[in-house]
Short mmCIF file of C-alpha atoms and ligand atoms in Angstrom, two decimals:
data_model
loop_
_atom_site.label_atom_id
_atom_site.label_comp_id
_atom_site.label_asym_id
_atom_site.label_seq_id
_atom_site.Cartn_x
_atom_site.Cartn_y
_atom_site.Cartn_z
CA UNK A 1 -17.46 3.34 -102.07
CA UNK A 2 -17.65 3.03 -98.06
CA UNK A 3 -17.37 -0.47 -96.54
CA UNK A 4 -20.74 -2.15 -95.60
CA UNK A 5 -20.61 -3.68 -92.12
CA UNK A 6 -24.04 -4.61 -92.39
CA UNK A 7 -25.45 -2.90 -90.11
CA UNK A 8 -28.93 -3.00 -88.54
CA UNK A 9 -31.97 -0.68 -89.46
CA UNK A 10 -31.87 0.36 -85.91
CA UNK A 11 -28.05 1.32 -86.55
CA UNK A 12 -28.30 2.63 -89.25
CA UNK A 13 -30.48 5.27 -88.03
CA UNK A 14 -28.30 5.91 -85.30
CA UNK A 15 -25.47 6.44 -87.17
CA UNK A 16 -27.65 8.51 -89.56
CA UNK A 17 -28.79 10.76 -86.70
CA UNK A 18 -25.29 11.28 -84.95
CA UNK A 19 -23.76 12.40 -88.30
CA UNK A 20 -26.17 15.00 -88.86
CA UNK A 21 -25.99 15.93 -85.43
CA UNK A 22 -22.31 16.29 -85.65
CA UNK A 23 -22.44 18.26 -88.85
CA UNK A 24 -24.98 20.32 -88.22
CA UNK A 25 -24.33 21.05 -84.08
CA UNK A 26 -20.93 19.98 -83.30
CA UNK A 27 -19.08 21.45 -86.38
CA UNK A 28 -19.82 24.92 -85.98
CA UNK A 29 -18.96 25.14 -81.95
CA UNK A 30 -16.08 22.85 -81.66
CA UNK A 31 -13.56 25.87 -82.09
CA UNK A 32 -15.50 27.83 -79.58
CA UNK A 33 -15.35 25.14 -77.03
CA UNK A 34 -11.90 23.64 -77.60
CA UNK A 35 -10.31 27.32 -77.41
CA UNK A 36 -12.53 28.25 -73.95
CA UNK A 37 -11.74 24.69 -72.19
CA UNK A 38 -15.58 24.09 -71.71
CA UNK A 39 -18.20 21.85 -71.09
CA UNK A 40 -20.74 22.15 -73.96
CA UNK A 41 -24.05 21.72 -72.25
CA UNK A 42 -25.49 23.51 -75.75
CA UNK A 43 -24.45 19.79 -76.94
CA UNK A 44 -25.50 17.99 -74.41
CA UNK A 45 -29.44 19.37 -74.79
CA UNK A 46 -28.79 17.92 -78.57
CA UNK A 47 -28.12 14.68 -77.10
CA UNK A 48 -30.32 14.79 -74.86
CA UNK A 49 -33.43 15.61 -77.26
CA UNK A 50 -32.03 12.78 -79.90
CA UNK A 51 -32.59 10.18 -77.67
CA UNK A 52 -28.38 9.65 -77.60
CA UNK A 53 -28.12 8.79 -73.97
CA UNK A 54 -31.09 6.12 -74.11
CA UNK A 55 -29.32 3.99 -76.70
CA UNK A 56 -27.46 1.29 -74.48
CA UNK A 57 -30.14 1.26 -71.79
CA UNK A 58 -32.79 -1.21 -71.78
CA UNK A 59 -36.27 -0.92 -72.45
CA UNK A 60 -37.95 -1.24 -69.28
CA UNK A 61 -35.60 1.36 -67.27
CA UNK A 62 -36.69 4.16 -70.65
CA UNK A 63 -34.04 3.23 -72.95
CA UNK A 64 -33.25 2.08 -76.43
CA UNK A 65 -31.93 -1.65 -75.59
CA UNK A 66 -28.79 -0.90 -77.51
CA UNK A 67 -25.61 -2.63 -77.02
CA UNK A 68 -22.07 -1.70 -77.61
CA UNK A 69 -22.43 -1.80 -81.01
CA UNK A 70 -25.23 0.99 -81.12
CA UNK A 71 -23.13 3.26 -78.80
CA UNK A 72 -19.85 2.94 -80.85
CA UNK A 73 -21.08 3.60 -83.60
CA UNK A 74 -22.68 7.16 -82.35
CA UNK A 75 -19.37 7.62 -80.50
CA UNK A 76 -17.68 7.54 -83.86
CA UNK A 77 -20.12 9.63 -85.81
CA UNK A 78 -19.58 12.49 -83.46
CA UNK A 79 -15.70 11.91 -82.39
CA UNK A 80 -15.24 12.22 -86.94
CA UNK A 81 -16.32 15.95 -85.73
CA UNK A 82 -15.38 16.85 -81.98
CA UNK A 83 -13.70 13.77 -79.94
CA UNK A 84 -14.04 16.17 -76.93
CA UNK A 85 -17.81 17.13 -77.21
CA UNK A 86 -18.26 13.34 -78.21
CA UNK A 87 -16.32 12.13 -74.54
CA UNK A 88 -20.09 13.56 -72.86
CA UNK A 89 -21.44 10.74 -74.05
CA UNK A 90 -18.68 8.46 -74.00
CA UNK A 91 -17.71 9.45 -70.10
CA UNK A 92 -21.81 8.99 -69.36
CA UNK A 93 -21.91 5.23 -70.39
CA UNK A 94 -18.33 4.29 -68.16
CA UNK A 95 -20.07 6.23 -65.29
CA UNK A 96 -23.64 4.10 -66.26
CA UNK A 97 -21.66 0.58 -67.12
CA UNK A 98 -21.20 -0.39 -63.31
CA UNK A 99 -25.17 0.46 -62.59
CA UNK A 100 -26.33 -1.43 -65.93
CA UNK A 101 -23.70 -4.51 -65.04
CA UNK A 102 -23.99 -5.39 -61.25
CA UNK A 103 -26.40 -2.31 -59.88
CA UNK A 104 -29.91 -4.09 -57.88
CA UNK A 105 -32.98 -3.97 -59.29
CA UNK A 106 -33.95 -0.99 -56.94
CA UNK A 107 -30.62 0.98 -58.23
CA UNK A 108 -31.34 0.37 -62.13
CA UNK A 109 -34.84 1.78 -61.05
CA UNK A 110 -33.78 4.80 -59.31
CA UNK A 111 -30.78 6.05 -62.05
CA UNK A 112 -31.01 4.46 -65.24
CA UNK A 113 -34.32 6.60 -66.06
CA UNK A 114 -32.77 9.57 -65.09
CA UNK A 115 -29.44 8.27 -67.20
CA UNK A 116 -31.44 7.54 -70.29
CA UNK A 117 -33.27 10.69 -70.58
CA UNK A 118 -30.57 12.49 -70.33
CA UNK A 119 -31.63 14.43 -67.44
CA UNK A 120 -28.47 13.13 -65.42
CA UNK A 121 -25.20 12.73 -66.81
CA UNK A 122 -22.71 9.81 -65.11
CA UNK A 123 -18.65 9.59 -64.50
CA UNK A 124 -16.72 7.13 -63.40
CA UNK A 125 -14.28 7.53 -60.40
CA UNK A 126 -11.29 5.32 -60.15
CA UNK A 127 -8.29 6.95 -60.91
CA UNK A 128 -6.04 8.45 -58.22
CA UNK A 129 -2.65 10.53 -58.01
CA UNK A 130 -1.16 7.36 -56.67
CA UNK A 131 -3.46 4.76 -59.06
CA UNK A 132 -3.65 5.38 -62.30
CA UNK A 133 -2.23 1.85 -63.89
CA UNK A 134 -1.86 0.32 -60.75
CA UNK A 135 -5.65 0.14 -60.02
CA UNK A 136 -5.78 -1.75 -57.01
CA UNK A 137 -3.35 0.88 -55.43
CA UNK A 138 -6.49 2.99 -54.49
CA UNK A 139 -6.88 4.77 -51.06
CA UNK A 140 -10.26 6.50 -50.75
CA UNK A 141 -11.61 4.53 -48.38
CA UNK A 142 -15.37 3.86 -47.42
CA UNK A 143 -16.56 2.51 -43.83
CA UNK A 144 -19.63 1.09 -42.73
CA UNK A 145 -21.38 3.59 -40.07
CA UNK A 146 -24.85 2.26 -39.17
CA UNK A 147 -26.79 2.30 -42.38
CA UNK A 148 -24.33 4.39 -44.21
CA UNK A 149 -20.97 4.19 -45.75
CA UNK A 150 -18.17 7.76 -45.13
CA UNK A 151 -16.25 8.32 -47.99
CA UNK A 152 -12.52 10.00 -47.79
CA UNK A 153 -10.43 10.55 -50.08
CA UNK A 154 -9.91 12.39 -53.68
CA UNK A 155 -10.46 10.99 -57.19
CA UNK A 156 -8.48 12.30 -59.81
CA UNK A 157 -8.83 13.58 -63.61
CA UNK A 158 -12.10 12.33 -64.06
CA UNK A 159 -13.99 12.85 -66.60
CA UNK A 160 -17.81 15.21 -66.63
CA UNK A 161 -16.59 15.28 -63.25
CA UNK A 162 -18.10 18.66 -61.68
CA UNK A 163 -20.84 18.71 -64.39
CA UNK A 164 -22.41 14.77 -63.94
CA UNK A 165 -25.06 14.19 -61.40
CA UNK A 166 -24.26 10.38 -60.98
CA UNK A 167 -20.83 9.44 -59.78
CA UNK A 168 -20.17 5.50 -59.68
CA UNK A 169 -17.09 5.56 -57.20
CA UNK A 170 -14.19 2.89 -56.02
CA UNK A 171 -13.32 2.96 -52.74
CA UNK A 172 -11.83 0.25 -50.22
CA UNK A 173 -13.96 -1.03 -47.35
CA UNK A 174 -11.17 -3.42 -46.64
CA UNK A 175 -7.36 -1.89 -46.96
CA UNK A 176 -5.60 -4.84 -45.58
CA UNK A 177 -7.28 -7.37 -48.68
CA UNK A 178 -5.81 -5.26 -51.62
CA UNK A 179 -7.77 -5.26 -54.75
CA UNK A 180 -10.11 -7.91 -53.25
CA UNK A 181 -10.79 -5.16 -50.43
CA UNK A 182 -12.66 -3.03 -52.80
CA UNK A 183 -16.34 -1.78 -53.61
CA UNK A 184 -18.12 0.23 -55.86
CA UNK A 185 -20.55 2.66 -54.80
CA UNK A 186 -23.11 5.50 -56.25
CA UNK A 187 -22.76 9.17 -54.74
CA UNK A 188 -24.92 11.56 -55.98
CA UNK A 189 -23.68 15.40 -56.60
CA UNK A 190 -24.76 17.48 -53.98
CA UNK A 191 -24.20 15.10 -51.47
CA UNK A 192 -22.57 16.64 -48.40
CA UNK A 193 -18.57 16.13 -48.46
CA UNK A 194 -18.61 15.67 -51.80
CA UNK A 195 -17.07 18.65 -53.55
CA UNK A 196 -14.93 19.04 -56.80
CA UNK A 197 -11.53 20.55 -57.32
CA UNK A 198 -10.41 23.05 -60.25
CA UNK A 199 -11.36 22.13 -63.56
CA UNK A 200 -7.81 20.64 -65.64
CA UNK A 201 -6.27 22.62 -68.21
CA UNK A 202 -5.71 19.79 -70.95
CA UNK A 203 -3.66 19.52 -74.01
CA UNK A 204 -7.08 18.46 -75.98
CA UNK A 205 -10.61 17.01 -75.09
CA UNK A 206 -10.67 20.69 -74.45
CA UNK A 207 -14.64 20.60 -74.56
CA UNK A 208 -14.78 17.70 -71.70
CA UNK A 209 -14.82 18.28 -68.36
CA UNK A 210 -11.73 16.64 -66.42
CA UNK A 211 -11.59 17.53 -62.76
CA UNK A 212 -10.86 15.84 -59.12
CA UNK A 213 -13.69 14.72 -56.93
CA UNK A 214 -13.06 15.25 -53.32
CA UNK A 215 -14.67 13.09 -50.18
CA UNK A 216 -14.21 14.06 -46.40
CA UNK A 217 -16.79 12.52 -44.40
CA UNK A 218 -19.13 11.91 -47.10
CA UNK A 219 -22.41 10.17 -45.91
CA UNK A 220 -24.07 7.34 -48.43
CA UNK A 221 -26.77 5.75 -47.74
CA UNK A 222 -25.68 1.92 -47.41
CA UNK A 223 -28.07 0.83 -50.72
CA UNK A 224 -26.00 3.08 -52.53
CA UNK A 225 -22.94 -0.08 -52.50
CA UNK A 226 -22.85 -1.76 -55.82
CA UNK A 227 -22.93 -5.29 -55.70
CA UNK A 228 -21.20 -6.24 -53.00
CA UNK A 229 -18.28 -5.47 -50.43
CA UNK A 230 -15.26 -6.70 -52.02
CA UNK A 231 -16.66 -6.65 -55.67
CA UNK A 232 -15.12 -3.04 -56.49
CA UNK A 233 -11.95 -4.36 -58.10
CA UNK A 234 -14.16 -7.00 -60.54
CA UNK A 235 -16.92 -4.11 -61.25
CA UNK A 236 -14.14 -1.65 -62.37
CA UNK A 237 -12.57 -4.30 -64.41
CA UNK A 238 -16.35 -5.17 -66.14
CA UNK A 239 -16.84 -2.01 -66.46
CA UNK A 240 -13.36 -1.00 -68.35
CA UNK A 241 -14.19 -4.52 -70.14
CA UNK A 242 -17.27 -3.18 -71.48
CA UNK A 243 -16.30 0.24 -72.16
CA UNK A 244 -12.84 0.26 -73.91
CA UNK A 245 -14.52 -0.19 -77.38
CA UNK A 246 -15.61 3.34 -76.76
CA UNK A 247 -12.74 5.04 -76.35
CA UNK A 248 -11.94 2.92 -79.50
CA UNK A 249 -14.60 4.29 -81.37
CA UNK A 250 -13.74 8.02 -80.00
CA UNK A 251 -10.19 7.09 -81.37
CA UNK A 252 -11.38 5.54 -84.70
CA UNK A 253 -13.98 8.29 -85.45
CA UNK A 254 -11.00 11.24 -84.91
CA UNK A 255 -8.86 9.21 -87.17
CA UNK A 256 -11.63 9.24 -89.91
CA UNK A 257 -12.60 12.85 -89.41
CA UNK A 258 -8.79 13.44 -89.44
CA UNK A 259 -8.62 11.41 -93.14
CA UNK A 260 -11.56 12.91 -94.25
CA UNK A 261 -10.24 16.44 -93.90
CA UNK A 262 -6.87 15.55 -95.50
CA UNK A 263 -8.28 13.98 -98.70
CA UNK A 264 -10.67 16.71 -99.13
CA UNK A 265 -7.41 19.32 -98.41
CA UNK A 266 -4.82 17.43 -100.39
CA UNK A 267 -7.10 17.57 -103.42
CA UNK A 268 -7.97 21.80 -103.12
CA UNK A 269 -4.27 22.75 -102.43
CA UNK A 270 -2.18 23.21 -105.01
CA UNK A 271 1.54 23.03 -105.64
CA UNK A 272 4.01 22.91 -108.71
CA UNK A 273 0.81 23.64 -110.60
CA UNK A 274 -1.31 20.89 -109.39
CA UNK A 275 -3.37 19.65 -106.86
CA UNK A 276 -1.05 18.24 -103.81
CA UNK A 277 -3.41 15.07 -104.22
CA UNK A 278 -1.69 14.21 -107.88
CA UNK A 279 1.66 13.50 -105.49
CA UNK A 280 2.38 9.89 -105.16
CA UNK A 281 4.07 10.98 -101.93
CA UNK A 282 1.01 12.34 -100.82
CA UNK A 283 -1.28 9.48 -101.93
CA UNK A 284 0.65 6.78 -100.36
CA UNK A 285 -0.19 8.49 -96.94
CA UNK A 286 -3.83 8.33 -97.89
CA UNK A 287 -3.75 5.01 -98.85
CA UNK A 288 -1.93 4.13 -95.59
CA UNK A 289 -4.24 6.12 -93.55
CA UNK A 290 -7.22 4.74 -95.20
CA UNK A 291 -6.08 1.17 -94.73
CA UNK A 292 -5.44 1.28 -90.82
CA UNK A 293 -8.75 3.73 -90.60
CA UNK A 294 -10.30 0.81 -91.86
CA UNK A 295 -8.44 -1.98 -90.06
CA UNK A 296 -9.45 -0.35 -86.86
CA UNK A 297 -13.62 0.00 -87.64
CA UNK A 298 -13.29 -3.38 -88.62
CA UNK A 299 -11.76 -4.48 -85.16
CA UNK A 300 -14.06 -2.17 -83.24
CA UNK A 301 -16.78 -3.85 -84.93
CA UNK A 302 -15.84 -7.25 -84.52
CA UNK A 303 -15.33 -6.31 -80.65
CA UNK A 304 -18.55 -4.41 -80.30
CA UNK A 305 -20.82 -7.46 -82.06
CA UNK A 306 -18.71 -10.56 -79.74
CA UNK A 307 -19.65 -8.45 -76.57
CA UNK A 308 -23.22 -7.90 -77.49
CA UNK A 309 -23.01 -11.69 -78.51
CA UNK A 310 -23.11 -12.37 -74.89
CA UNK A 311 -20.02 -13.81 -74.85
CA UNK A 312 -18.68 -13.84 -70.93
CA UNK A 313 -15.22 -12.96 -71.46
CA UNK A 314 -14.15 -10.25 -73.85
CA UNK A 315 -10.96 -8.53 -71.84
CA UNK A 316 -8.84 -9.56 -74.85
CA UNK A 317 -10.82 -7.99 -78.40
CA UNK A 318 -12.00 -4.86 -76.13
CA UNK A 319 -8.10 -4.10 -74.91
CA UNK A 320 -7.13 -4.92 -78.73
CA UNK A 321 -9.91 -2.82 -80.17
CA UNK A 322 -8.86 0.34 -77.85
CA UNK A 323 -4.87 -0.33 -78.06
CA UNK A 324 -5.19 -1.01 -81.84
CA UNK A 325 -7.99 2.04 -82.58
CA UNK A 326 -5.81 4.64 -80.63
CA UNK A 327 -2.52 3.97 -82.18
CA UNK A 328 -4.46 4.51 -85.65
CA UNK A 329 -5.70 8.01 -83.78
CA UNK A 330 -2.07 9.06 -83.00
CA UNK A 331 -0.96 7.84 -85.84
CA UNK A 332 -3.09 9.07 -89.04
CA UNK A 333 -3.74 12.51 -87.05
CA UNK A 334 -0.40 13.14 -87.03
CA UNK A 335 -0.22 12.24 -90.84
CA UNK A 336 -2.94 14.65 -91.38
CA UNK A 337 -1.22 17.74 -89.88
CA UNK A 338 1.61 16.63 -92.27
CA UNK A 339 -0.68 16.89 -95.52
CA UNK A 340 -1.56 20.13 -94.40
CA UNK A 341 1.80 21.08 -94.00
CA UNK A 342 2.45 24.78 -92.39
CA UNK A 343 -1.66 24.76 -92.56
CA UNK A 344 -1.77 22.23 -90.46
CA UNK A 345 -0.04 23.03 -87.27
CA UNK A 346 -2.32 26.77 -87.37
CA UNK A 347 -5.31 26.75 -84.94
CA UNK A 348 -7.45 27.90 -88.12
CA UNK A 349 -7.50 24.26 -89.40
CA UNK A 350 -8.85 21.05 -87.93
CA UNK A 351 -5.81 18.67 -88.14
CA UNK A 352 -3.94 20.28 -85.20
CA UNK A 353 -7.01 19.92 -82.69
CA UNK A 354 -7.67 15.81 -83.90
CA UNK A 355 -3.95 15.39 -83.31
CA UNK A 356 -3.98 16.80 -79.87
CA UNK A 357 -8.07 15.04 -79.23
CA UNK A 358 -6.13 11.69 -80.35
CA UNK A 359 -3.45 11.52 -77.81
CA UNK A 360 -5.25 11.17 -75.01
CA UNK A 361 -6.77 8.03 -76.61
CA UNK A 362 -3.82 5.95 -75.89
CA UNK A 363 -3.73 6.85 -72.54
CA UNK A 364 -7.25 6.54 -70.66
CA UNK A 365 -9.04 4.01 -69.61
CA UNK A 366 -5.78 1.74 -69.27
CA UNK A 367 -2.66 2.92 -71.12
CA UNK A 368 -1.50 1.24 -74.03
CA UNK A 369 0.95 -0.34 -72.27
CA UNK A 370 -1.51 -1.66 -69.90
CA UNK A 371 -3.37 -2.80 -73.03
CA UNK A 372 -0.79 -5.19 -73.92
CA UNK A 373 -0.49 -6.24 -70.53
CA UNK A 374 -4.28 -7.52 -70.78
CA UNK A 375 -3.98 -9.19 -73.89
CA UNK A 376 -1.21 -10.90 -73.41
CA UNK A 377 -1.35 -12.48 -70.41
CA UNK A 378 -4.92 -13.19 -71.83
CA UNK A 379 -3.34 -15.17 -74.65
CA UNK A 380 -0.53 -17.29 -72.04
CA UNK A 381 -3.42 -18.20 -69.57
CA UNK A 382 -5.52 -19.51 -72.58
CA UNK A 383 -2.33 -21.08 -74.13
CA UNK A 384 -1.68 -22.70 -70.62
CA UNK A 385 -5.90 -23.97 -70.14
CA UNK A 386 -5.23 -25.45 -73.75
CA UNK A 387 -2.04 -27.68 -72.77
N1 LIG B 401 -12.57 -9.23 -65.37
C1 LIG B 401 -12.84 -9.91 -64.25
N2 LIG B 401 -11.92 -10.06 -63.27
C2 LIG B 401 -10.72 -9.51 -63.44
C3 LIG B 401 -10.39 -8.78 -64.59
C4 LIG B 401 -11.38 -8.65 -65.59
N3 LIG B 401 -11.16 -7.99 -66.71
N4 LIG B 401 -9.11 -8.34 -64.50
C5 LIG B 401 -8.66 -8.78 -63.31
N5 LIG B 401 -9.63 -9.48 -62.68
C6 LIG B 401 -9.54 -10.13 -61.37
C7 LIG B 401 -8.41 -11.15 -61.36
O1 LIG B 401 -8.86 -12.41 -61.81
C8 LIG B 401 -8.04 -11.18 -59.89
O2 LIG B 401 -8.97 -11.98 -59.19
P1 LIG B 401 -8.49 -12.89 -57.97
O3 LIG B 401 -8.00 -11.93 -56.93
O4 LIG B 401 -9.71 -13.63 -57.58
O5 LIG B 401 -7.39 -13.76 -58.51
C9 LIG B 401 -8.27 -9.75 -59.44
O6 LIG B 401 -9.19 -9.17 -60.38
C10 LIG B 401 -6.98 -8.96 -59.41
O7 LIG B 401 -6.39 -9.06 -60.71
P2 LIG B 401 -4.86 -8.84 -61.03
O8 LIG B 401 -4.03 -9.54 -59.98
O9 LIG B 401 -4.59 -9.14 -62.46
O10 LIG B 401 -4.75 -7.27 -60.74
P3 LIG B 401 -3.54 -6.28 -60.92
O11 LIG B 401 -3.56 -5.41 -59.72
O12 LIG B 401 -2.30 -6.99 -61.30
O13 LIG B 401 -4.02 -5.33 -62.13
C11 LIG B 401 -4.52 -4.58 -64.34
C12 LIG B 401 -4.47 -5.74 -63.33
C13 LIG B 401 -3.18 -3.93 -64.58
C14 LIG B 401 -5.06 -5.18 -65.63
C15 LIG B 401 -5.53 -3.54 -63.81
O14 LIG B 401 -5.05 -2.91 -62.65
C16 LIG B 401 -5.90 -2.46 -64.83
O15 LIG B 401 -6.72 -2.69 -65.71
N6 LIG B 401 -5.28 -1.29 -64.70
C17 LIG B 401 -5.59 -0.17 -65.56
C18 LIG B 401 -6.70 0.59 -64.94
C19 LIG B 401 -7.19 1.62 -65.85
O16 LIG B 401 -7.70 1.35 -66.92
N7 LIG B 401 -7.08 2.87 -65.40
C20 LIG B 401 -7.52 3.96 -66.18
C21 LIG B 401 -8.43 4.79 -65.43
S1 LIG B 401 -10.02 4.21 -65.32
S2 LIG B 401 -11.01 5.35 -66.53
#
């Protein structure tokens, strides 16, 4: 017997829907797309005609009114299968979070339709060669020119970059203020000076697009600025806030799909004239597996339902619920090539593919060292409010 979490009718569904989806759709085509290193629109058009891409949008702009919850839990359903073809979706609500969290009225109008259809597909730009961790370090820089802003400068290793129609993009209006010399803007593909550079050749997410996005003398109109000048730094931040339980759920889902496959494995092959599943050595890394698969849905959950509790403040459970999540990933993948033994490390079996899908999970969206930098100084300033 599964845990119950309880979940909604309206969840439920979703998680339902995205299981069959990823059995049916993602199963037979994650080979195909892992091997060529591309992006599977095929998949997309399934999201897209499911309704996946409305879930966390509200009502009134065509969506599902969602919240995190909803979204991790199709995240997880589809990462059990492909954590690469699952990232389209994942990538899409980062690149959506800043619009749906500090965009105008008029924004939300204009691109959250398009969003929750599916029609467009989002990515979020913040990374650089020179800021990766150090996200304040930025240098693309965006200047006020009559009733536009010029972007220069080059993004790097995002992700559906090249493929998404809405960019959300950080850029400094104000070098000499640092992170507080930030702001976060919309660019739309096709813009002119806004071009892409050669797709990345990855070690997994093989199916997602990762590439650089390049600005020289980009035009934006100046309604395209989200929020306001200065706000870049604290929109990134919300944003990562809000969408670290995602990468959580891509990292708990591949460590489920990675379990899954080495029960159902370690009870088929045989050795010494039984199943490899009779092995106490063997079941003690199922047990093992199955307990921190567990610990971590439990923690994404618990992170997913205090956000959508509008609480105000949630750095602290989202960084856990990604840092703890992705070390599970790493962790029971790499357990699961071990099951399969020599089977394992061949292309012609799953393990080998979640193990290199998981690693990545402890590295975006804030390393796991960056992680514990969150949470703990989280836990000294709340220690130091208390005394
Ligand atoms: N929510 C709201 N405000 C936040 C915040 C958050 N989660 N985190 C920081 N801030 C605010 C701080 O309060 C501070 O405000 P003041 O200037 O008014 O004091 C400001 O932002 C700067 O914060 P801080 O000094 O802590 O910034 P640092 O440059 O030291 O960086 C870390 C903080 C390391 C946490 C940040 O750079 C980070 O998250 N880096 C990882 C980025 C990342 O995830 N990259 C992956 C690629 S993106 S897909």
């Amino acid at each position: 017997m599964s845990m119950d979490y309880f979940l909604t009718e309206q969840q439920e569904m979703i998680r339902d829907l995205s299981r069959q989806i990823a059995q049916d759709k993602l199963k037979p085509i994650r080979e195909k797309y892992d091997e060529a290193n591309e992006f599977p629109w095929e998949a997309v058009e399934v999201f897209r005609k499911s309704d996946l891409f409305a879930i966390s949008i509200e009502e009134k702009y065509g969506g599902m009114g969602g919240g995190v919850m909803e979204t991790v839990i199709a995240v997880e359903e589809l990462s059990k299968v492909c954590g690469g073809i699952s990232l389209a979706l994942a990538a899409t609500g980062l690149g959506t979070y800043p619009i749906i969290l500090h965009g105008s009225e008029e924004q939300k109008q204009k691109y959250l339709p398009r969003l929750a259809s599916g029609k467009s597909i989002a990515a979020f730009g913040l990374t650089e060669a020179e800021a990766g961790s150090d996200a304040g370090g930025i240098r693309t820089t965006a200047v006020k020119d009559g009733d536009s802003y010029i972007l220069n400068g080059t993004k790097q290793w995002i992700t559906n970059g090249g493929e998404a129609d809405i960019y959300t993009v950080i850029a400094m209006t104000n070098k000499a203020k640092g992170a507080r010399g930030a702001s976060a803007f919309i660019v739309e593909k096709g813009t002119p000076g806004f071009t892409f550079g050669k797709k990345e050749n990855k070690m997994g997410i093989r199916a997602s697009a990762t590439r650089e996005l390049i600005f020289q003398d980009c035009r934006i109109p100046k309604e395209n600025l989200i929020a306001r000048e200065g706000m870049g730094f604290i929109v990134a931040m919300k944003t990562l806030d809000k969408s670290r339980p995602g990468v959580a759920a891509q990292a708990l889902g591949i460590a489920a799909g990675a379990l899954d496959e080495a029960t159902a494995y370690s009870r088929q092959r045989r050795q010494f004239r039984k199943p490899i599943c009779s092995f106490q050595g063997v079941q003690f890394m199922l047990a093992d597996m199955a307990t921190q698969v567990e610990a971590a849905r439990a923690l994404v959950y618990a992170a997913a339902r205090y956000i959508d509790s509008g609480a105000k403040d949630y750095s602290r459970i989202s960084a856990m619920s990604k840092l703890f999540a992705s070390d599970v990933a790493m962790k029971v993948t790499t357990d699961a090539v071990q099951i399969f033994g020599g089977y394992g490390y061949m292309k012609e079996y799953p393990a080998e593919k979640m193990m290199r899908d998981a690693k990545i999970t402890q590295i975006y969206e804030g390393t796991n060292q960056i992680q514990r930098e969150v949470i703990a100084l989280n836990i000294i300033k709340a220690s130091a409010a208390s005394v």
